């Protein structure tokens, strides 16, 4: 396992905005605060969701669209550089009114409500193309 | 997104008590330690669970009761003031012996075993009624 | 609830290695860095998974093997001593290409990709046999 000891930097508590995209809000916040490396956890609810599933054999993303209301239980992710933008890599578990669930890599979701904790690090994490997986990963 | 930079304060590791309610234990701990703002993550198992699902159109909670044994994988949440009490807003994913899952906003669950990390902040988070969602949210 | 205030120590960001076991990597890292108490959160993908479900009545683990590709959404766990080894107690939610999920206590899983945040504490957590549950738990 490749790893890097990091110094903890700023910490934030956030309330996501109703009607706005979940992930785009986190990325806009990261840009505004110039956060170059962070992990976050959050909970909330969304009124739709588009997830992506990475096909490990074809090495490409399939897209799943759900036009339903969900609780977000939880969202876990991190912030790092991907090309010339800050990217919030976000995995979520979503639940329906009967308790049933879906989960995956979050592309977009319209926030109903959301609460987030962000832990920034004194570091710059940057994603580069990884040959083996065809994903953008951190060389640590 | 509304957000607030917070200073990290105390940190705790906890073992939840067998036979006691999952969320009530966290709230009793928060009262005892006078924690006014925190996020937490935990894992464990419960012997039943009552979840709530917020109907975004009717703007009211529906209740789901499950009289089954579950692994808790995970519980993510936060502690803040709601009226005159500390409230542990807790979302959970629960799994059965065949791996199948339910998830949602935790009301009650009888703890079989549980392990928790709590990160307190030098802040006081308080929930107020939000007109748009009819939920109690933080104005940050 | 039994709890212990802990001082935060080192923090790490990690990239799990493709083709290696998810949990074994975390345990090897913990041994290398001499981590005696920590919590972690992570996301990623795996190409198979073996989960364990603790039968609360029989007080024994049942094993579930899944020879499928999954997103890991998320993995939450902690590091502490179990006998003479460091043990990464890890709960995961896994999702398939249609969004459907399984979850539970992770035994083994072959990593496709993985990203982890580890928060170490200035403490030594050690598991001992608990009579009531027949599990190995922390006396705090």
XYZ file of C-alpha atoms in Angstrom:
420
model
C 0.000 0.000 0.000
C 1.347 3.427 -0.949
C 0.783 5.978 1.766
C 1.822 9.403 2.892
C 1.746 10.895 6.368
C -0.104 14.200 6.195
C -0.445 17.120 8.574
C -4.018 18.012 9.439
C -4.969 21.530 8.368
C -8.358 23.250 8.368
C -11.622 21.534 9.300
C -15.084 22.545 8.163
C -18.692 21.818 8.909
C -21.005 22.512 6.000
C -24.676 22.595 5.143
C -25.328 21.756 1.530
C -27.748 23.926 -0.373
C -31.226 22.713 -1.237
C -31.789 22.311 -4.984
C -28.107 22.391 -5.896
C -25.924 19.534 -7.085
C -24.282 17.623 -4.227
C -20.845 17.105 -5.707
C -20.591 20.421 -7.575
C -21.174 22.274 -4.282
C -18.297 20.470 -2.640
C -16.048 21.240 -5.595
C -17.070 24.921 -5.615
C -16.323 25.102 -1.878
C -12.935 23.425 -2.409
C -12.070 25.966 -5.102
C -13.205 28.895 -2.959
C -11.173 27.716 0.048
C -8.248 26.524 -2.109
C -8.324 23.025 -0.645
C -5.771 20.765 -2.343
C -6.237 17.611 -0.272
C -9.074 16.519 2.020
C -11.360 13.704 3.046
C -15.017 14.234 3.943
C -18.062 12.445 5.300
C -21.663 13.539 5.126
C -25.304 12.608 5.399
C -28.483 14.043 3.951
C -31.135 13.496 1.322
C -31.342 13.973 -2.430
C -34.219 14.118 -4.910
C -32.482 12.184 -7.705
C -29.091 10.619 -8.402
C -26.807 9.618 -11.228
C -24.237 6.998 -10.254
C -21.366 5.559 -12.241
C -20.136 1.995 -12.080
C -16.625 1.268 -13.301
C -16.542 -1.832 -15.475
C -13.248 -3.376 -14.393
C -12.947 -5.479 -17.548
C -14.008 -2.962 -20.179
C -12.326 -0.251 -18.115
C -15.053 2.279 -18.690
C -17.844 3.823 -16.650
C -21.487 2.794 -17.039
C -24.054 5.368 -15.964
C -27.152 4.716 -13.838
C -29.881 7.374 -13.505
C -32.453 7.268 -10.703
C -35.330 9.742 -10.688
C -36.341 9.030 -7.095
C -36.025 10.559 -3.646
C -33.347 9.084 -1.389
C -31.775 9.443 2.022
C -27.984 9.690 1.692
C -26.502 7.244 4.193
C -23.668 8.261 3.886
C -21.458 10.118 1.397
C -17.740 9.447 1.876
C -15.099 10.972 -0.333
C -12.026 13.048 -0.901
C -10.880 16.207 -2.661
C -7.819 16.286 -4.899
C -6.641 17.684 -8.232
C -7.735 16.078 -11.491
C -6.234 17.943 -14.448
C -6.770 21.649 -13.794
C -9.770 21.234 -11.469
C -10.438 20.088 -7.939
C -12.401 16.832 -8.018
C -14.581 15.496 -5.201
C -14.379 11.711 -5.524
C -17.605 10.728 -3.794
C -19.131 7.331 -3.009
C -22.663 7.183 -1.646
C -25.236 4.798 -0.274
C -28.815 5.904 -0.978
C -32.024 4.519 0.546
C -35.674 4.571 -0.472
C -38.838 4.924 1.584
C -38.987 1.136 2.132
C -35.371 1.090 3.340
C -34.023 -0.534 0.162
C -30.706 0.755 -1.091
C -28.535 1.550 -4.060
C -24.911 2.660 -3.902
C -22.007 3.692 -6.059
C -19.729 6.397 -7.374
C -21.669 9.667 -7.365
C -21.835 11.718 -10.516
C -24.720 14.113 -9.845
C -27.581 14.399 -7.330
C -29.936 17.236 -6.492
C -29.545 18.039 -2.803
C -32.660 18.081 -0.635
C -30.576 18.594 2.523
C -27.015 17.749 3.472
C -24.491 17.992 6.295
C -20.761 17.549 5.797
C -17.507 17.350 7.727
C -14.359 18.154 5.740
C -10.810 17.435 6.975
C -8.161 19.262 4.968
C -4.503 18.196 4.874
C -1.296 20.220 4.394
C -0.632 18.483 1.116
C -1.463 18.568 -2.544
C -2.976 15.386 -3.879
C -3.074 15.071 -7.639
C -4.534 12.346 -9.832
C -2.631 10.898 -12.767
C -3.596 8.255 -15.268
C -2.900 4.743 -13.977
C -2.110 2.217 -16.717
C -3.228 -0.870 -14.839
C -6.765 0.284 -14.017
C -7.202 3.100 -16.597
C -8.353 5.267 -13.651
C -6.930 8.564 -12.386
C -5.182 7.739 -9.118
C -2.748 9.319 -6.662
C 0.902 8.392 -6.889
C 1.809 8.695 -3.174
C -22.993 25.754 0.238
C -22.969 27.326 3.698
C -19.923 26.349 5.691
C -17.953 27.258 8.748
C -14.322 26.607 9.547
C -14.123 24.904 12.928
C -11.286 24.222 15.335
C -10.888 20.575 16.270
C -11.358 19.917 19.975
C -11.576 16.630 21.876
C -11.591 13.204 20.217
C -13.079 10.037 21.626
C -13.116 6.339 21.006
C -16.186 4.598 22.408
C -17.606 1.144 22.872
C -21.389 1.128 22.815
C -23.190 -0.854 25.465
C -24.861 -4.149 24.665
C -28.645 -4.041 25.041
C -28.894 -0.250 25.066
C -30.251 2.036 22.371
C -27.609 3.087 19.831
C -28.552 6.720 19.401
C -29.618 7.383 23.009
C -26.176 6.278 24.209
C -24.475 8.756 21.935
C -26.774 11.526 23.130
C -26.201 10.636 26.805
C -22.447 10.686 26.187
C -22.720 14.073 24.451
C -24.659 15.485 27.412
C -22.175 14.053 29.919
C -19.177 15.460 28.050
C -20.998 18.704 27.128
C -20.314 18.273 23.416
C -21.987 21.029 21.382
C -20.709 20.114 17.923
C -19.214 16.889 16.586
C -19.186 14.387 13.773
C -18.839 10.643 14.337
C -18.407 7.363 12.507
C -18.974 3.874 13.836
C -19.516 0.226 13.086
C -21.152 -2.615 14.985
C -24.263 -4.762 15.126
C -27.836 -4.275 16.342
C -30.664 -6.655 17.152
C -33.469 -4.499 15.704
C -33.885 -1.085 14.097
C -36.421 1.651 13.522
C -35.574 3.938 10.620
C -37.287 7.069 9.423
C -37.651 8.172 5.831
C -38.389 11.816 5.133
C -41.100 12.204 2.520
C -39.801 15.203 0.580
C -43.214 16.016 -0.887
C -45.433 15.515 2.156
C -42.590 16.867 4.318
C -43.112 14.343 7.076
C -41.300 11.276 8.361
C -42.504 7.736 7.656
C -41.378 5.089 10.129
C -39.996 1.649 9.269
C -39.588 -1.027 11.971
C -37.344 -4.055 11.477
C -37.324 -6.832 14.071
C -34.179 -8.499 12.744
C -30.494 -8.756 13.534
C -28.161 -6.565 11.491
C -24.531 -5.625 11.073
C -24.147 -1.828 11.136
C -21.986 -0.892 8.165
C -21.578 1.990 9.048
C -23.237 4.651 11.206
C -22.262 8.200 10.226
C -23.643 11.251 11.991
C -23.240 14.428 13.948
C -24.098 15.958 17.311
C -25.720 19.372 17.630
C -28.427 21.151 19.572
C -32.095 20.622 18.708
C -34.318 22.659 21.018
C -33.027 22.115 24.549
C -31.371 18.751 23.871
C -28.320 17.424 22.104
C -29.391 15.430 19.055
C -27.312 12.734 17.339
C -28.354 12.900 13.684
C -27.449 9.382 12.583
C -27.646 7.660 9.203
C -26.978 3.940 9.007
C -26.568 1.092 6.564
C -27.638 -2.266 8.010
C -27.006 -5.725 6.555
C -28.583 -9.142 7.023
C -27.055 -12.620 7.159
C -27.325 -12.943 3.357
C -25.567 -9.600 2.860
C -28.733 -7.767 1.809
C -29.111 -4.229 3.107
C -31.455 -1.540 4.341
C -30.444 2.008 5.166
C -31.826 5.296 6.412
C -32.147 7.843 9.177
C -31.798 6.007 12.500
C -34.462 6.472 15.132
C -33.811 3.560 17.529
C -31.817 0.318 17.485
C -30.825 -2.082 20.251
C -27.044 -2.340 20.297
C -25.465 -5.776 20.096
C -21.965 -4.300 19.857
C -20.622 -0.979 18.622
C -17.420 1.008 18.136
C -17.355 4.745 17.573
C -14.978 7.602 16.794
C -16.195 11.072 17.782
C -14.537 14.315 16.615
C -15.640 17.334 18.627
C -15.328 20.927 17.379
C -14.830 24.209 19.254
C -18.240 25.402 18.145
C -21.889 25.245 19.004
C -24.089 23.911 16.244
C -27.793 24.471 16.687
C -30.697 23.359 14.537
C -33.508 25.716 13.567
C -36.612 25.156 11.539
C -35.976 25.509 7.814
C -38.997 26.716 5.840
C -38.019 25.210 2.518
C -37.586 21.616 3.683
C -39.576 21.714 6.974
C -36.473 20.114 8.588
C -34.344 21.366 11.475
C -31.064 22.480 9.910
C -27.970 24.471 10.836
C -27.764 28.074 9.744
C -23.966 28.311 9.260
C -21.395 3.775 26.844
C -17.746 3.213 27.681
C -15.498 5.815 26.146
C -12.038 7.227 26.305
C -10.785 10.644 25.287
C -7.838 10.188 22.947
C -5.170 12.522 21.627
C -4.963 12.652 17.866
C -1.604 11.511 16.516
C -0.475 10.868 12.946
C -2.776 11.070 9.911
C -2.296 9.274 6.631
C -3.662 9.245 3.132
C -3.191 5.936 1.352
C -3.692 4.360 -2.029
C -4.401 0.653 -1.797
C -2.562 -1.634 -4.155
C -4.287 -3.227 -7.122
C -4.545 -7.021 -6.849
C -3.778 -7.154 -3.128
C -6.161 -7.948 -0.279
C -7.941 -4.864 1.083
C -7.769 -5.626 4.790
C -4.342 -7.312 4.793
C -2.834 -4.168 3.254
C -4.215 -2.007 6.027
C -2.887 -4.424 8.636
C 0.568 -4.554 7.003
C 0.628 -0.736 6.955
C -0.405 -0.617 10.625
C 2.406 -3.007 11.540
C 4.951 -1.050 9.496
C 3.962 2.264 11.057
C 3.417 0.719 14.525
C -0.127 2.047 14.793
C -1.814 0.835 17.982
C -5.119 2.693 17.696
C -6.813 4.325 14.719
C -10.039 4.780 12.806
C -10.193 4.942 9.024
C -12.550 5.597 6.132
C -12.079 4.721 2.511
C -13.634 4.223 -0.891
C -12.667 2.189 -3.926
C -13.505 -0.937 -5.873
C -12.839 -4.651 -5.416
C -13.023 -7.643 -7.738
C -14.455 -10.098 -5.162
C -15.386 -10.133 -1.481
C -15.804 -12.451 1.462
C -17.997 -11.034 4.211
C -18.802 -12.432 7.635
C -22.111 -12.118 9.439
C -22.158 -12.608 13.179
C -25.061 -14.808 14.241
C -26.083 -13.104 17.485
C -27.899 -16.187 18.776
C -25.448 -18.926 17.814
C -22.620 -16.493 18.548
C -20.565 -17.552 15.568
C -19.657 -16.061 12.184
C -21.260 -17.226 8.951
C -19.224 -16.634 5.810
C -20.513 -15.203 2.520
C -18.395 -15.358 -0.652
C -19.108 -13.137 -3.660
C -17.170 -13.645 -6.876
C -18.264 -10.354 -8.436
C -16.914 -6.879 -9.083
C -18.054 -4.173 -6.681
C -17.643 -0.500 -5.901
C -16.734 -0.041 -2.221
C -19.039 2.649 -0.853
C -17.535 2.950 1.767
C -15.196 1.023 4.041
C -15.239 2.238 7.651
C -13.149 0.636 10.376
C -10.549 0.776 13.061
C -7.134 -0.637 13.952
C -6.402 -2.200 17.328
C -4.624 -5.174 18.855
C -6.176 -8.649 18.740
C -3.901 -11.174 20.418
C -0.401 -10.539 19.100
C -1.467 -8.903 15.833
C -2.930 -5.617 14.691
C -6.461 -6.168 13.410
C -8.318 -3.891 10.989
C -11.979 -4.262 11.936
C -13.612 -3.260 8.666
C -17.256 -2.888 7.652
C -18.091 -2.286 4.015
C -20.958 -1.529 1.685
C -20.433 -2.922 -1.821
C -22.437 -2.130 -4.965
C -22.945 -3.843 -8.306
C -23.245 -2.460 -11.813
C -27.041 -2.063 -11.386
C -26.559 -0.137 -8.125
C -27.722 -3.035 -5.919
C -25.805 -3.553 -2.690
C -24.479 -6.002 -0.168
C -22.782 -5.070 3.109
C -21.149 -6.557 6.160
C -18.011 -7.317 8.108
C -15.116 -7.615 5.645
C -12.936 -10.679 5.737
C -11.117 -10.544 2.395
C -11.476 -8.659 -0.907
C -9.133 -8.244 -3.853
C -8.504 -4.542 -4.345
C -9.132 -3.044 -7.770
C -8.457 0.476 -6.484
C -8.750 2.113 -3.084
C -8.252 5.403 -1.247
C -8.025 5.655 2.518
C -7.792 8.215 5.306
C -6.344 6.929 8.596
C -6.523 8.846 11.887
C -4.144 7.474 14.523
C -4.568 8.101 18.256
C -1.987 8.337 21.071
C -3.397 5.227 22.669
C -3.217 1.471 22.566
C -6.533 -0.228 21.941
C -6.621 -3.943 22.638
C -9.409 -6.454 22.148
C -10.337 -8.985 24.823
C -12.934 -11.684 24.857
C -16.351 -10.370 25.910
C -18.531 -12.963 27.663
C -21.873 -11.427 26.773
C -21.411 -11.318 23.011
C -18.557 -13.845 22.567
C -16.798 -11.149 20.499
C -13.403 -9.529 21.026
C -14.111 -6.002 22.226
C -12.293 -3.069 23.805
C -12.559 -2.576 27.520
C -12.357 1.254 27.627
